[in-house]
Short mmCIF file of C-alpha atoms and ligand atoms in Angstrom, two decimals:
data_model
loop_
_atom_site.label_atom_id
_atom_site.label_comp_id
_atom_site.label_asym_id
_atom_site.label_seq_id
_atom_site.Cartn_x
_atom_site.Cartn_y
_atom_site.Cartn_z
CA MET A 1 -8.81 11.77 -8.92
CA THR A 2 -6.00 9.46 -9.57
CA VAL A 3 -6.59 5.80 -9.49
CA PRO A 4 -4.44 2.81 -9.94
CA PHE A 5 -6.65 0.73 -12.08
CA LYS A 6 -10.00 0.63 -13.67
CA PHE A 7 -12.27 -2.46 -14.20
CA THR A 8 -14.35 -2.43 -17.22
CA GLU A 9 -17.99 -3.54 -17.91
CA ASP A 10 -16.51 -6.59 -20.06
CA ASP A 11 -13.73 -7.51 -17.17
CA THR A 12 -10.61 -5.77 -17.96
CA LEU A 13 -8.32 -4.81 -15.27
CA ILE A 14 -6.46 -1.92 -16.53
CA PHE A 15 -3.60 -0.91 -14.68
CA LEU A 16 -1.97 2.67 -14.87
CA ASP A 17 1.64 1.29 -15.41
CA GLN A 18 3.74 2.61 -12.27
CA ARG A 19 6.68 1.37 -13.46
CA ARG A 20 6.79 4.24 -16.31
CA LEU A 21 5.60 7.17 -13.97
CA PRO A 22 6.23 9.97 -14.19
CA TRP A 23 7.69 9.91 -17.42
CA GLU A 24 4.84 8.26 -19.06
CA GLU A 25 1.05 7.36 -18.63
CA SER A 26 0.64 4.17 -19.99
CA HIS A 27 -1.89 1.61 -19.23
CA LEU A 28 -1.54 -2.01 -19.03
CA PRO A 29 -4.86 -4.05 -19.52
CA CYS A 30 -5.05 -7.35 -18.04
CA THR A 31 -7.89 -10.33 -18.42
CA THR A 32 -6.20 -13.50 -16.53
CA ALA A 33 -5.07 -13.95 -13.27
CA GLU A 34 -1.74 -14.79 -14.42
CA ASP A 35 -1.64 -11.19 -16.15
CA VAL A 36 -2.54 -9.72 -13.13
CA ALA A 37 -0.19 -11.83 -10.94
CA ARG A 38 2.70 -10.60 -13.28
CA ALA A 39 1.46 -6.78 -12.86
CA ILE A 40 1.77 -7.04 -9.03
CA LYS A 41 5.23 -8.87 -8.92
CA GLU A 42 6.73 -6.46 -11.67
CA MET A 43 5.20 -3.36 -9.55
CA VAL A 44 3.02 -2.13 -12.39
CA VAL A 45 0.65 -1.84 -9.39
CA ARG A 46 2.12 -1.78 -5.88
CA GLY A 47 1.25 -0.64 -2.49
CA ALA A 48 -0.59 -2.62 0.09
CA PRO A 49 -4.36 -2.08 -0.38
CA ALA A 50 -3.86 -1.37 -4.27
CA ILE A 51 -2.00 -5.10 -4.37
CA GLY A 52 -4.88 -6.45 -2.19
CA ILE A 53 -7.66 -5.05 -4.38
CA ALA A 54 -5.73 -6.20 -7.78
CA ALA A 55 -5.52 -9.66 -6.47
CA ALA A 56 -9.04 -10.06 -5.65
CA LEU A 57 -10.09 -9.01 -9.14
CA GLY A 58 -7.28 -10.89 -10.43
CA LEU A 59 -8.61 -14.22 -8.66
CA TYR A 60 -12.18 -13.31 -10.32
CA LEU A 61 -10.69 -13.20 -13.56
CA GLY A 62 -9.19 -16.55 -13.02
CA ILE A 63 -12.40 -18.22 -12.35
CA ARG A 64 -14.65 -16.31 -14.74
CA ASP A 65 -14.54 -18.59 -17.64
CA TYR A 66 -14.94 -22.03 -15.66
CA GLU A 67 -17.43 -24.20 -16.81
CA GLY A 68 -18.35 -27.30 -14.52
CA ASP A 69 -19.03 -28.23 -10.99
CA LYS A 70 -18.41 -26.73 -7.50
CA GLU A 71 -16.00 -28.75 -6.67
CA GLY A 72 -14.07 -28.11 -9.78
CA PHE A 73 -14.68 -24.55 -9.22
CA LEU A 74 -13.27 -24.36 -5.64
CA ASN A 75 -9.97 -26.19 -6.88
CA LEU A 76 -9.13 -23.72 -9.74
CA LEU A 77 -9.97 -20.87 -7.16
CA GLU A 78 -7.22 -22.27 -4.94
CA GLU A 79 -5.03 -22.75 -7.71
CA LYS A 80 -5.37 -19.05 -8.62
CA LYS A 81 -5.39 -18.00 -5.24
CA ALA A 82 -1.76 -19.33 -4.62
CA LEU A 83 -0.64 -18.03 -7.74
CA LEU A 84 -1.37 -14.39 -6.91
CA ALA A 85 -0.50 -14.99 -3.07
CA SER A 86 3.16 -15.99 -4.45
CA THR A 87 3.66 -12.62 -6.08
CA ARG A 88 4.93 -10.30 -3.02
CA PRO A 89 5.18 -11.61 0.60
CA THR A 90 5.14 -8.56 2.84
CA ALA A 91 1.79 -6.46 2.59
CA VAL A 92 -0.79 -8.53 4.35
CA ASN A 93 -3.61 -7.07 2.40
CA LEU A 94 -2.74 -9.14 -0.52
CA PHE A 95 -3.45 -12.42 1.53
CA TRP A 96 -6.19 -10.60 3.58
CA ALA A 97 -8.36 -9.87 0.18
CA LEU A 98 -7.83 -13.37 -1.38
CA ASP A 99 -8.94 -14.85 1.88
CA ARG A 100 -11.90 -12.89 2.02
CA MET A 101 -12.63 -13.96 -1.49
CA GLU A 102 -12.20 -17.56 -0.73
CA GLU A 103 -14.49 -17.28 2.21
CA VAL A 104 -17.17 -16.05 0.35
CA ALA A 105 -16.68 -18.85 -2.31
CA LYS A 106 -16.85 -21.52 0.28
CA ALA A 107 -19.62 -20.12 2.47
CA SER A 108 -21.96 -19.67 -0.52
CA VAL A 109 -24.77 -22.02 -1.88
CA LEU A 110 -25.35 -20.27 -5.10
CA PRO A 111 -24.66 -22.37 -8.52
CA VAL A 112 -21.48 -21.70 -10.25
CA GLU A 113 -22.75 -19.03 -12.69
CA LYS A 114 -24.17 -17.13 -9.79
CA LEU A 115 -21.19 -17.29 -7.29
CA LYS A 116 -18.86 -15.59 -10.06
CA LYS A 117 -20.95 -12.67 -10.08
CA ARG A 118 -21.18 -12.93 -6.55
CA LEU A 119 -17.01 -12.96 -6.11
CA ARG A 120 -17.10 -10.06 -9.06
CA ALA A 121 -19.16 -7.71 -6.64
CA GLU A 122 -16.94 -8.91 -3.36
CA ALA A 123 -13.68 -7.83 -5.30
CA LEU A 124 -15.39 -4.40 -6.15
CA ARG A 125 -16.86 -4.17 -2.64
CA ILE A 126 -13.38 -4.67 -1.38
CA TRP A 127 -12.20 -1.79 -3.44
CA GLU A 128 -15.14 0.45 -2.43
CA GLU A 129 -14.41 -0.04 1.18
CA ASP A 130 -10.90 0.82 0.62
CA LEU A 131 -11.92 4.16 -0.65
CA GLU A 132 -14.21 4.78 2.31
CA ALA A 133 -11.30 3.91 4.86
CA ASN A 134 -9.07 6.07 3.12
CA ARG A 135 -11.31 9.03 3.46
CA ALA A 136 -11.97 8.27 7.30
CA MET A 137 -8.24 7.92 7.98
CA GLY A 138 -8.07 11.34 6.16
CA LYS A 139 -10.31 12.74 8.30
CA LEU A 140 -9.05 11.53 11.88
CA GLY A 141 -5.43 12.12 10.60
CA ALA A 142 -5.92 15.40 10.06
CA SER A 143 -7.45 16.26 13.40
CA LEU A 144 -4.14 15.25 14.96
CA PHE A 145 -2.95 18.61 13.80
CA SER A 146 -4.29 21.81 15.08
CA ARG A 147 -2.24 24.08 13.38
CA THR A 148 -0.40 24.78 9.80
CA SER A 149 1.86 21.92 9.46
CA ARG A 150 5.09 20.75 7.29
CA ILE A 151 4.57 17.33 7.03
CA LEU A 152 7.60 14.35 5.77
CA THR A 153 6.33 11.28 4.13
CA HIS A 154 8.18 8.29 2.78
CA CYS A 155 7.40 6.11 -0.01
CA ASN A 156 3.92 6.60 -1.90
CA ALA A 157 1.04 5.59 0.29
CA GLY A 158 -1.22 7.76 -1.97
CA ALA A 159 -4.04 7.13 -4.30
CA LEU A 160 -1.87 5.39 -6.52
CA ALA A 161 -0.98 2.73 -3.60
CA THR A 162 -4.65 2.15 -2.58
CA GLY A 163 -8.33 2.27 -3.94
CA GLY A 164 -7.84 5.87 -4.38
CA TYR A 165 -7.08 8.90 -1.96
CA GLY A 166 -4.39 7.12 -0.15
CA THR A 167 -3.73 6.55 3.30
CA ALA A 168 -0.69 8.63 4.89
CA LEU A 169 -1.48 10.78 1.53
CA GLY A 170 -5.04 10.65 2.36
CA VAL A 171 -4.16 12.49 5.77
CA ILE A 172 -1.97 14.92 4.11
CA ARG A 173 -4.74 15.33 1.44
CA ALA A 174 -7.40 15.96 4.20
CA LEU A 175 -4.95 18.37 5.73
CA HIS A 176 -4.59 20.54 2.51
CA GLU A 177 -8.49 20.58 2.40
CA LYS A 178 -8.59 21.84 5.89
CA GLY A 179 -6.14 24.61 4.91
CA LEU A 180 -3.73 23.58 7.49
CA LEU A 181 -0.81 22.15 5.28
CA GLU A 182 2.09 24.21 4.72
CA LEU A 183 4.39 21.94 2.99
CA VAL A 184 4.87 18.05 2.09
CA LEU A 185 8.60 16.88 2.36
CA VAL A 186 8.88 14.22 -0.09
CA ASP A 187 11.51 11.45 0.67
CA GLU A 188 12.68 10.20 -2.80
CA THR A 189 12.63 6.60 -1.61
CA ARG A 190 15.47 4.82 -2.72
CA PRO A 191 15.81 2.38 -4.61
CA LEU A 192 12.67 2.52 -6.77
CA LEU A 193 12.04 6.12 -6.21
CA GLN A 194 8.28 5.85 -5.33
CA GLY A 195 8.37 9.18 -3.33
CA ALA A 196 10.00 11.16 -6.29
CA ARG A 197 8.42 9.27 -9.09
CA LEU A 198 4.80 8.76 -7.49
CA THR A 199 4.19 10.87 -4.47
CA ALA A 200 5.52 14.04 -6.07
CA TRP A 201 3.60 13.03 -9.20
CA GLU A 202 0.33 12.96 -7.28
CA LEU A 203 1.01 16.21 -5.33
CA GLU A 204 1.91 18.50 -8.31
CA ARG A 205 -1.20 16.98 -10.30
CA GLU A 206 -3.38 18.34 -7.47
CA GLY A 207 -1.37 21.69 -6.62
CA ILE A 208 -0.55 20.56 -3.21
CA PRO A 209 2.89 22.38 -1.93
CA HIS A 210 5.82 19.74 -1.61
CA ARG A 211 9.44 19.91 -2.05
CA LEU A 212 11.31 16.56 -2.86
CA ILE A 213 14.17 15.57 -0.61
CA THR A 214 16.77 12.80 -0.89
CA ASP A 215 16.35 9.97 2.00
CA ASN A 216 19.37 11.36 3.49
CA MET A 217 18.20 14.81 3.99
CA ALA A 218 15.38 14.15 6.68
CA GLY A 219 17.63 14.50 9.59
CA HIS A 220 18.88 17.75 8.31
CA PHE A 221 15.34 19.38 8.05
CA MET A 222 14.22 17.76 11.25
CA ALA A 223 17.09 19.42 13.07
CA LYS A 224 16.06 23.11 11.47
CA GLY A 225 12.57 22.66 12.61
CA MET A 226 11.10 22.27 9.37
CA VAL A 227 9.13 19.31 10.20
CA ASP A 228 6.06 19.22 12.21
CA GLY A 229 5.12 15.50 11.88
CA VAL A 230 5.96 12.36 10.00
CA VAL A 231 2.98 10.37 8.25
CA VAL A 232 3.72 6.95 6.45
CA GLY A 233 1.64 4.12 5.59
CA ALA A 234 2.43 0.45 6.37
CA ASP A 235 2.43 -2.96 4.38
CA ARG A 236 1.61 -4.97 7.80
CA VAL A 237 1.44 -4.12 11.29
CA ALA A 238 1.90 -6.88 13.98
CA ALA A 239 -0.20 -7.42 17.28
CA ASN A 240 2.27 -5.62 19.38
CA GLY A 241 2.18 -2.30 17.20
CA ASP A 242 5.40 -3.21 15.22
CA VAL A 243 4.85 -1.92 11.46
CA ALA A 244 6.48 -2.95 8.52
CA ASN A 245 7.03 -0.38 5.76
CA LYS A 246 9.12 0.74 2.96
CA ILE A 247 12.80 0.58 3.73
CA GLY A 248 14.01 3.83 4.93
CA THR A 249 10.82 4.03 7.56
CA TYR A 250 12.68 2.82 10.37
CA ALA A 251 15.43 5.23 10.13
CA LEU A 252 12.99 8.03 9.67
CA ALA A 253 11.16 7.02 12.96
CA LEU A 254 14.45 6.95 14.65
CA LEU A 255 15.32 10.32 13.54
CA ALA A 256 11.74 11.67 14.42
CA ARG A 257 12.19 10.33 18.22
CA HIS A 258 15.43 12.18 18.56
CA HIS A 259 13.66 15.50 17.67
CA GLY A 260 10.65 15.11 19.36
CA ILE A 261 8.60 14.91 16.33
CA PRO A 262 5.03 12.75 16.19
CA PHE A 263 5.76 9.75 13.85
CA TYR A 264 2.28 8.88 12.82
CA VAL A 265 1.20 5.55 10.85
CA ALA A 266 -1.98 5.37 8.68
CA ALA A 267 -3.13 1.89 7.60
CA PRO A 268 -6.52 0.52 7.53
CA THR A 269 -7.63 -2.60 9.52
CA SER A 270 -6.91 -4.71 6.38
CA THR A 271 -3.09 -4.01 6.99
CA LEU A 272 -3.39 -5.40 10.57
CA ASP A 273 -1.97 -8.80 11.11
CA LEU A 274 -2.66 -9.76 14.67
CA SER A 275 -1.83 -13.26 14.14
CA LEU A 276 1.74 -12.12 14.02
CA SER A 277 3.00 -11.08 17.84
CA SER A 278 5.68 -8.96 16.70
CA GLY A 279 7.54 -7.47 13.61
CA GLU A 280 10.35 -10.13 13.86
CA GLU A 281 7.81 -12.60 12.24
CA ILE A 282 6.69 -10.28 9.45
CA PRO A 283 8.31 -11.80 6.08
CA ILE A 284 10.61 -9.24 4.47
CA GLU A 285 10.81 -9.02 0.61
CA GLU A 286 14.29 -9.15 -0.90
CA ARG A 287 14.33 -7.97 -4.30
CA ASN A 288 16.65 -7.96 -7.07
CA GLN A 289 20.04 -6.31 -6.38
CA GLU A 290 20.00 -4.41 -9.81
CA GLU A 291 17.33 -2.23 -8.16
CA VAL A 292 20.18 -0.91 -5.96
CA THR A 293 23.03 -1.20 -8.35
CA THR A 294 21.40 1.03 -10.91
CA ILE A 295 18.92 4.09 -10.98
CA ALA A 296 16.82 4.23 -14.07
CA GLY A 297 18.50 1.60 -16.05
CA ARG A 298 21.86 2.89 -15.69
CA ARG A 299 24.58 1.05 -13.39
CA ILE A 300 25.92 3.57 -10.54
CA CYS A 301 28.62 1.34 -9.00
CA PRO A 302 31.25 -0.74 -10.40
CA ARG A 303 30.46 -3.96 -12.26
CA GLY A 304 31.78 -6.36 -9.52
CA THR A 305 29.71 -4.46 -6.98
CA GLN A 306 26.82 -6.46 -5.21
CA ALA A 307 24.00 -4.92 -3.10
CA PHE A 308 21.66 -5.86 -0.71
CA ASN A 309 18.11 -4.90 -1.31
CA PRO A 310 15.22 -5.67 1.15
CA ALA A 311 12.23 -3.94 0.17
CA PHE A 312 10.66 -3.21 3.59
CA ASP A 313 11.97 -2.69 7.42
CA VAL A 314 10.22 -2.98 10.48
CA THR A 315 9.74 0.21 13.13
CA PRO A 316 9.45 -1.08 16.53
CA LYS A 317 6.08 0.00 18.21
CA GLU A 318 8.04 2.10 20.93
CA LEU A 319 8.90 4.81 17.88
CA VAL A 320 5.13 5.07 16.70
CA THR A 321 3.44 7.98 18.36
CA ALA A 322 -0.03 6.61 17.16
CA ILE A 323 -1.76 4.40 14.28
CA ILE A 324 -4.49 6.00 12.29
CA THR A 325 -7.20 3.58 11.28
CA GLU A 326 -10.55 3.87 9.47
CA LYS A 327 -11.95 2.83 12.91
CA GLY A 328 -10.22 5.39 15.03
CA ILE A 329 -6.79 6.31 16.31
CA VAL A 330 -4.89 4.03 18.57
CA ARG A 331 -1.78 5.11 20.80
CA PRO A 332 0.31 2.64 22.91
CA PRO A 333 0.03 0.23 24.35
CA TYR A 334 -0.91 -1.47 21.14
CA SER A 335 -1.18 -4.65 22.01
CA ALA A 336 -4.29 -3.49 23.97
CA SER A 337 -5.60 -1.07 21.71
CA LEU A 338 -5.20 -3.01 18.44
CA LYS A 339 -6.90 -5.94 19.83
CA ASN A 340 -9.76 -3.44 21.20
CA LEU A 341 -10.42 -1.85 17.76
CA LEU A 342 -10.82 -4.97 16.07
CA GLU A 343 -13.02 -6.10 18.68
CA LYS A 344 -15.05 -3.22 18.40
CA GLN A 345 -15.30 -3.66 14.70
CA GLU A 346 -17.01 -7.31 15.18
O1 LIG B 401 7.22 -1.70 -2.58
P1 LIG B 401 5.93 -0.74 -2.59
O2 LIG B 401 6.18 0.31 -3.60
O3 LIG B 401 4.78 -1.73 -3.00
O4 LIG B 401 5.99 -0.39 -0.97
C1 LIG B 401 4.83 0.48 -0.66
C2 LIG B 401 4.90 0.73 0.81
O5 LIG B 401 5.85 0.37 1.29
C3 LIG B 401 3.71 1.95 1.06
O6 LIG B 401 4.09 2.76 2.26
C4 LIG B 401 2.72 0.81 1.85
O7 LIG B 401 2.20 -0.08 1.25
C5 LIG B 401 1.29 1.55 2.30
S1 LIG B 401 0.57 2.12 0.86
C6 LIG B 401 -0.84 2.64 1.43
#
């Protein structure tokens, strides 16, 4: 199965370079926290859970060669954590994974050499848990569909965006495994084309039936009765159920509501941020305008034209039919159901 990275016995984090897909399958080896921070920022690796796992492994790489006392160790850890946390602001998994690593380091009474091993194991555990969560979400999400369905998805919430298998694409994979998937409509997802370049690449490799559409075709196919459900991933879910995900998700949710089509969000509990009361508080990453003014390096508008480029938008909770997590499926009112879900977890 596709995975976004490998971690070798001798501590090299090797990324499948997602910037170059589907044209080329090239790999980028990283051995320092600086390398990993750059890979996250430049989107060699992307997708909320994947950047969380990469950051945890990157933090381990940042402290691996330290020699000295515990105080110096914790200072270095803080420094590398800040570096990795400064890469991308929207997906909470990044901060969640770094906090979890820091908590382990702070709570531990182990000597530095053993603590390093403990942190390596913790980062790998975060990866393993994500894979398990994806499979659980796949099973749960597939149970929402009782007959053969056509699913529309946006961006890439697949194996490449996670520890493997995928969140939204995990649900789609599980439906396919059950023989209940007729077709996936893949939004190309401008500006960076994660749908066309990455989701279609994953589906094609596995022989899962799909058709690529441009983002502005979704309403047309919904009106024609060709979409039975929309399933997307998330970068951050606020306490009230508002969902930040790839730019364009909000418009899709509105279209789905108008056409009476269920709109599902698949997100592990590591994507929930109950410290934020609503989506208004979610920081939205602004990226370089060249991503909009060019396609595959070629300018598509006059030289003097400027562009906006928010990487994510917020879908209001009212438009979300249900949120599929590894602990269960939650429905409105989300302020109560999300809280209950996390309490159940503790
Ligand atoms: O900018 P990206 O490619 O990192 O954005 C990714 C998304 O918006 C995904 O839908 C989200 O992270 C969920 S991935 C399981």
